Amino acid sequence: MKIGILTAGGDCPGLNAAIRGVGKAAVLTYGMDVYGISSGFLGMIELEYRSLSELDLSGILTLGGTILGTSREKPFKDQSYGEYIRSKPDIILDNYKKLGLDCLVCIGGNGTMKTASKLSDYGLNIIGIPKTIDNDVWGTELSFGFDSAMMVATEALDRIHTTANSHKRIMVIEVMGHHAGWLALYSGIAGGGDLILIPEIPYDESVMCDYLTERNRQGKPYSIVVVAEGIDFPKKKKKKKSAANYIAKMIQEETGMPTRETILGYIQRGGSPTAADRILATRFGAQAADFASRGEFGVMVALHDQHVEAVPLSEVAGKLKLVPGDLPLLRKARALGTCFGDTLST
Amino acid sequence: MKIGILTAGGDCPGLNAAIRGVGKAAVLTYGMDVYGISSGFLGMIELEYRSLSELDLSGILTLGGTILGTSREKPFKDQSYGEYIRSKPDIILDNYKKLGLDCLVCIGGNGTMKTASKLSDYGLNIIGIPKTIDNDVWGTELSFGFDSAMMVATEALDRIHTTANSHKRIMVIEVMGHHAGWLALYSGIAGGGDLILIPEIPYDESVMCDYLTERNRQGKPYSIVVVAEGIDFPKKKKKKKSAANYIAKMIQEETGMPTRETILGYIQRGGSPTAADRILATRFGAQAADFASRGEFGVMVALHDQHVEAVPLSEVAGKLKLVPGDLPLLRKARALGTCFGDTLST
Amino acid sequence: MKIGILTAGGDCPGLNAAIRGVGKAAVLTYGMDVYGISSGFLGMIELEYRSLSELDLSGILTLGGTILGTSREKPFKDQSYGEYIRSKPDIILDNYKKLGLDCLVCIGGNGTMKTASKLSDYGLNIIGIPKTIDNDVWGTELSFGFDSAMMVATEALDRIHTTANSHKRIMVIEVMGHHAGWLALYSGIAGGGDLILIPEIPYDESVMCDYLTERNRQGKPYSIVVVAEGIDFPKKKKKKKSAANYIAKMIQEETGMPTRETILGYIQRGGSPTAADRILATRFGAQAADFASRGEFGVMVALHDQHVEAVPLSEVAGKLKLVPGDLPLLRKARALGTCFGDTLST
Amino acid sequence: MKIGILTAGGDCPGLNAAIRGVGKAAVLTYGMDVYGISSGFLGMIELEYRSLSELDLSGILTLGGTILGTSREKPFKDQSYGEYIRSKPDIILDNYKKLGLDCLVCIGGNGTMKTASKLSDYGLNIIGIPKTIDNDVWGTELSFGFDSAMMVATEALDRIHTTANSHKRIMVIEVMGHHAGWLALYSGIAGGGDLILIPEIPYDESVMCDYLTERNRQGKPYSIVVVAEGIDFPKKKKKKKSAANYIAKMIQEETGMPTRETILGYIQRGGSPTAADRILATRFGAQAADFASRGEFGVMVALHDQHVEAVPLSEVAGKLKLVPGDLPLLRKARALGTCFGDTLST
């Protein structure tokens, strides 16, 4: 049996652990031939790949990034490819056959699962593995990459605390998360954020400012505000400003308290994965090899009640897992005095 | 309503996060009076405590250890106390009344839950919160402290790898775990251990040595062996040797390959908790305050299928959660070539 | 003997280690009374202070920030203070006498040393201790805070590498340094930066772009560009852009290669100090107590050829230690292929 | 020009950074051919080596260990080699000629510099580069590896603090250092050790115990004792005990205070180097290439008053740089209340 592995979309910690998980189980347990496809779906179009032996898969467990490279290529979006007459999906199908693959394991986030689902419909044997620092892949309780990004963001918040305290300032920190606020919520709570803004909860500026002013009045000399990059703010200001910049300026203007902002940026998605992410990526990878061995295709590997299971790609594709308003952790954080900027915060 | 909080048994990362979680929710949401009891159950015997305001609970989220102190005092084991005629449990009950407590939150591991259960039978309103770097508290999928210890052990393994590789040696690393092998298993897999020995799986020395010799024969220049401190080894050697020392010597004698050992020791239980442990400790703590507010006593806060729930202390007490032989992760690790020293490894 | 200690200017790792060094040596070795002045020179104006016992100084060695607080108050710049008729320097002198101080230890960067020198001329017994993440205090080979900031920036670069490699991108990272490029230079070299831009070396955009294009031509799939925030770029673009943003856009436009930027921001100055910074801050602090005990005032504690010595504040004030063009490290980095964007780079 | 590079003795962080420094400068600046010799001097005996291109030297800056491997082979100690009639030094000289080397760069500690010096006398063109986590190489103010080991030991001490405080215990931590106490001294001070024992300062058990008892009497609930592995203790106990074990037992018996020990072990020498070590190793490496290019042989690269200079290998060989009794840092640490167990401590 021959299987291909690719990593697509933004990079995140644990990709190599997952590649190793699929590949080592495939080679050692099932005697499969394993091909690493380069640069996500682009490698399937341009037929760039290499054979992966067990040795190629050794020593990569701890490495950040992906040894296969990645790209944001979406073959179904703009289907034309250079001078070729055939569409990209057709080229991928041809190359899949040319390589003699029995299965293609696609490691990626929401966009990748969408493409994976369409390729499955197109006739390829596909298994998806969810990775994302945003934790917004639908159908799985957790994706690998999230714990590592949370750790980086939390350590950054720990550092910011000392500056906030020394200067008696309000510090606004922007973490990643275009649509889902998981990373802001979890790192915000783990990092002792006082006010946390996420895309799923509309905020009220007066609630926020009243909260911060009240803290000040109680003698708390500083506050930490964590904002997800994807929160909504006035459109005309979006061109030139980040969420953190908008919020920081607004707070300073409204409350008169000195405010500074910082944007964590790319450090959130790089580096060596945490132990928990290495374990999860390894579990997902080895499970994908299991699925492949017994011909279970068109599915995504998913975590459900502590178990790794299969979820049909068709159920996952096109959906986003957002922070629900009734998440128990939200209620608990409120109980401890954390503000989410909404009217429930009063 | 008045609640007391104590931390008992060995310290671990997240104790302060849990204390803060109980206390802040109790004060801010339920308006309770909160007392911090010093040095575990000893503080209940000697009546050492202090009132905890919200301010006392600020800024401790990230701190390792416990601001309350801890001890290994087991009031039901040796019940006599100094010259007093009354037994320790009686003294604790008296002091509980003297303090006017409505509830005592006991944060600890297996031993603490046992004592907590007996105090509950004795008439006190008890809520338990599970902490342990061993992850062996029965009745909960996870206890806080485990993720942090796993991270420390995994980072240590990462460091050991470079030495093993540079010197072409077999490195034997001993991690904590008297009865349960969770920490050795998880950090071993996350840290790329080749051979992992845990108390739950009897090992065969010839299986181990054959495996290591075979790796060497395949041109793999080094191997990482992770052992839990609690694995069995010949009794007469126990007085002077650690598990790591026994295994390292045995391997070197049997295989002739150069071998070195290292014992991680106390660094596994100290320091600032990981983000995941801070979240879990916070959830557990806030939930305990909820339970207290609605008079749900005699229970331990527990994680079950992602949810924080109540488990009767009577069900928890006296049991240990060990690594089951059919744990899916075990099978997955085997599939990737990890050896567990048992005959299944051949 | 009575001494006061204050921390002024931006916070940085090691401030508490230095406070502890001064204070413990003063109390334990010289039996002095020690006062901690709040919020930099503002505390001397508003007479906010507290007595510091040995116990107050215990357990702060590892803490980031400053337990005394800091401010950017410059008493000689805007000398008027509220409704008072006396100037701020007069108020400070009065309060110095009122407190009965024999010496005031001022921990800070360039601005602080300037103020300290003027206060010394004004008649106060002053001892300066240099701290700065920029390493630009004149008269000392090293200031504490620099090693910690370098470590944070280097770890961030390590993380950025994996993303750059996975996506085959040029990543532009901005580190702190308004006037001096020490931090960009050292973290750039330690973090494997390919192109490093610092304020002291004028860059040529065509040199930079040729270099990056040539790297690409040689098959190196990505490049890391480290820029100090203080590099010069076209004035009209300054209002809305950061240095990193300008450089990233320019590179992408000129070379056509995909480019992303990230600004490290405040995480560079927060958090626990490195071991080296703890040692240096401790040495500086203890030395300041020595100087005080023997009446050596009007000086800054400084590192020179591994020794801690005294440099007259009058020699330090108003100067900046910049990266010299003939720094051996520059030549060495060039020898390894690092580009500094200047015409020597060709 | 052809140069060989080898790494010998125990591994330490920064070896790869040094290899890269030598190699990149040699290839890019001087157009030399570079050979990597495997496993220290063993590779010169068995003629195991490979050519190193610039590409081979990319991406290794941050890696712990050594890509060349190392060994403890001492060719002048036991000169016979298998069935060969020629001595090992003769074989090395032959292979040096066979490879056509113009220079051999030897990266290592004291033992390596001794061998390097003898090989230089034997007629080879040798340049030494000092590495050691012990910082005991004579003739240089600093060797790379020390800062990284200090950081690991200091972080371990930070973790131990929380356990010591929670349990009110005396914790005894053993760090590396057979002859020199630099690592124990520096990490002890950086990690807030109360009592520090190093091989250079004979300790008095009653001084130590009085000090610890006095701390306890003053209400300080715990103490941290840092011991170098090489301190002297009664010979008959050495077979079965470590320094930490001996000291911990002795303290507990003499003072009655609960005491625990931990031995840091191999984690001190593995892992990615600190930023400072990467810089130092890079400087040393590039300087060695400079020396080679201008025919400056028989020397060791050394740090002296911030500059990288050449020191004759003949001056370095056979000496050890120990902690001098009049080291200013010792006096400063005493001023802050640190005890060194000697009679000066009273």
PDB file of C-alpha atoms in Angstrom, chain A residues 20-21 24-25 28-29 54 61-62 141 147 150-151 154 158 186 189-190 192 220 274-276 278-279 282-283 286-287 290 305-306 329 331-332 335-337, chain B residues 20-21 24-25 28-29 54 61-62 141 147 150-151 154 158 186 189-190 192 220 274-276 278-279 282-283 286-287 290 305-306 329 331-332 335-337:
ATOM      1  CA  ARG A  20       6.205  11.112  11.933  1.00  0.00           C
ATOM      2  CA  GLY A  21       3.147   9.500  13.519  1.00  0.00           C
ATOM      3  CA  LYS A  24       6.362   5.498  11.270  1.00  0.00           C
ATOM      4  CA  ALA A  25       3.143   3.563  11.890  1.00  0.00           C
ATOM      5  CA  LEU A  28       6.793  -0.150  10.760  1.00  0.00           C
ATOM      6  CA  THR A  29       3.376  -1.593  11.466  1.00  0.00           C
ATOM      7  CA  GLU A  54      11.778   5.406   8.798  1.00  0.00           C
ATOM      8  CA  LEU A  61       9.276  14.900  16.684  1.00  0.00           C
ATOM      9  CA  THR A  62      10.447  18.053  18.407  1.00  0.00           C
ATOM     10  CA  GLU A 141     -12.579  18.720  20.580  1.00  0.00           C
ATOM     11  CA  ASP A 147      -1.692  23.941  23.227  1.00  0.00           C
ATOM     12  CA  MET A 150      -1.527  28.895  24.107  1.00  0.00           C
ATOM     13  CA  MET A 151       1.756  28.294  25.910  1.00  0.00           C
ATOM     14  CA  THR A 154       0.611  32.729  28.038  1.00  0.00           C
ATOM     15  CA  ASP A 158       3.509  36.578  31.987  1.00  0.00           C
ATOM     16  CA  TYR A 186      -7.529  30.245  27.033  1.00  0.00           C
ATOM     17  CA  ILE A 189      -7.369  33.069  31.457  1.00  0.00           C
ATOM     18  CA  ALA A 190      -4.066  31.211  31.847  1.00  0.00           C
ATOM     19  CA  GLY A 192      -4.343  36.295  34.157  1.00  0.00           C
ATOM     20  CA  LYS A 220      -5.381  47.817  41.252  1.00  0.00           C
ATOM     21  CA  THR A 274       4.543  21.321  23.804  1.00  0.00           C
ATOM     22  CA  ALA A 275       4.500  17.789  25.205  1.00  0.00           C
ATOM     23  CA  ALA A 276       0.698  17.682  24.957  1.00  0.00           C
ATOM     24  CA  ARG A 278       3.422  16.080  20.501  1.00  0.00           C
ATOM     25  CA  ILE A 279       1.232  13.411  22.080  1.00  0.00           C
ATOM     26  CA  THR A 282       1.352  11.399  17.404  1.00  0.00           C
ATOM     27  CA  ARG A 283      -2.020   9.883  18.313  1.00  0.00           C
ATOM     28  CA  ALA A 286      -0.830   6.812  14.116  1.00  0.00           C
ATOM     29  CA  GLN A 287      -4.628   6.654  13.920  1.00  0.00           C
ATOM     30  CA  ASP A 290      -4.741   2.667  11.116  1.00  0.00           C
ATOM     31  CA  ASP A 305     -14.322  12.328  24.803  1.00  0.00           C
ATOM     32  CA  GLN A 306     -10.621  11.481  25.064  1.00  0.00           C
ATOM     33  CA  LEU A 329     -15.176  28.078  31.259  1.00  0.00           C
ATOM     34  CA  ARG A 331     -18.971  31.314  33.356  1.00  0.00           C
ATOM     35  CA  LYS A 332     -16.105  30.249  35.599  1.00  0.00           C
ATOM     36  CA  ALA A 335     -17.013  34.119  38.548  1.00  0.00           C
ATOM     37  CA  LEU A 336     -13.373  34.991  39.153  1.00  0.00           C
ATOM     38  CA  GLY A 337     -13.876  38.572  38.032  1.00  0.00           C
TER      39      GLY A 337
ATOM     40  CA  ARG B  20      -7.126  31.412  43.596  1.00  0.00           C
ATOM     41  CA  GLY B  21      -9.930  29.738  41.650  1.00  0.00           C
ATOM     42  CA  LYS B  24     -11.899  34.423  43.996  1.00  0.00           C
ATOM     43  CA  ALA B  25     -15.130  32.717  42.974  1.00  0.00           C
ATOM     44  CA  LEU B  28     -16.519  37.702  44.251  1.00  0.00           C
ATOM     45  CA  THR B  29     -19.453  35.580  43.176  1.00  0.00           C
ATOM     46  CA  GLU B  54      -9.406  38.962  46.937  1.00  0.00           C
ATOM     47  CA  LEU B  61      -1.881  32.309  39.355  1.00  0.00           C
ATOM     48  CA  THR B  62       1.567  31.757  37.912  1.00  0.00           C
ATOM     49  CA  GLU B 141      -9.535  11.882  33.646  1.00  0.00           C
ATOM     50  CA  ASP B 147       0.758  18.598  32.299  1.00  0.00           C
ATOM     51  CA  MET B 150       5.144  16.208  31.695  1.00  0.00           C
ATOM     52  CA  MET B 151       6.490  19.413  30.171  1.00  0.00           C
ATOM     53  CA  THR B 154       9.865  16.226  28.176  1.00  0.00           C
ATOM     54  CA  ASP B 158      14.995  16.891  24.725  1.00  0.00           C
ATOM     55  CA  TYR B 186       3.472  10.528  28.314  1.00  0.00           C
ATOM     56  CA  ILE B 189       6.356   9.415  24.070  1.00  0.00           C
ATOM     57  CA  ALA B 190       6.524  13.230  23.884  1.00  0.00           C
ATOM     58  CA  GLY B 192      10.908  10.465  21.825  1.00  0.00           C
ATOM     59  CA  LYS B 220      20.831   3.895  15.284  1.00  0.00           C
ATOM     60  CA  THR B 274       1.790  25.305  32.169  1.00  0.00           C
ATOM     61  CA  ALA B 275      -1.100  27.169  30.587  1.00  0.00           C
ATOM     62  CA  ALA B 276      -3.163  23.982  30.469  1.00  0.00           C
ATOM     63  CA  ARG B 278      -3.540  26.900  35.066  1.00  0.00           C
ATOM     64  CA  ILE B 279      -6.798  26.507  33.156  1.00  0.00           C
ATOM     65  CA  THR B 282      -8.887  27.405  37.716  1.00  0.00           C
ATOM     66  CA  ARG B 283     -11.834  25.365  36.433  1.00  0.00           C
ATOM     67  CA  ALA B 286     -14.230  27.751  40.553  1.00  0.00           C
ATOM     68  CA  GLN B 287     -16.315  24.582  40.391  1.00  0.00           C
ATOM     69  CA  ASP B 290     -20.041  26.422  42.965  1.00  0.00           C
ATOM     70  CA  ASP B 305     -15.497  13.926  28.972  1.00  0.00           C
ATOM     71  CA  GLN B 306     -14.274  17.533  29.019  1.00  0.00           C
ATOM     72  CA  LEU B 329      -1.918   5.335  23.279  1.00  0.00           C
ATOM     73  CA  ARG B 331      -0.918   0.519  21.011  1.00  0.00           C
ATOM     74  CA  LYS B 332      -0.131   3.643  19.002  1.00  0.00           C
ATOM     75  CA  ALA B 335       2.963   1.002  16.208  1.00  0.00           C
ATOM     76  CA  LEU B 336       5.640   3.678  15.965  1.00  0.00           C
ATOM     77  CA  GLY B 337       8.316   1.333  17.227  1.00  0.00           C
TER      78      GLY B 337
END
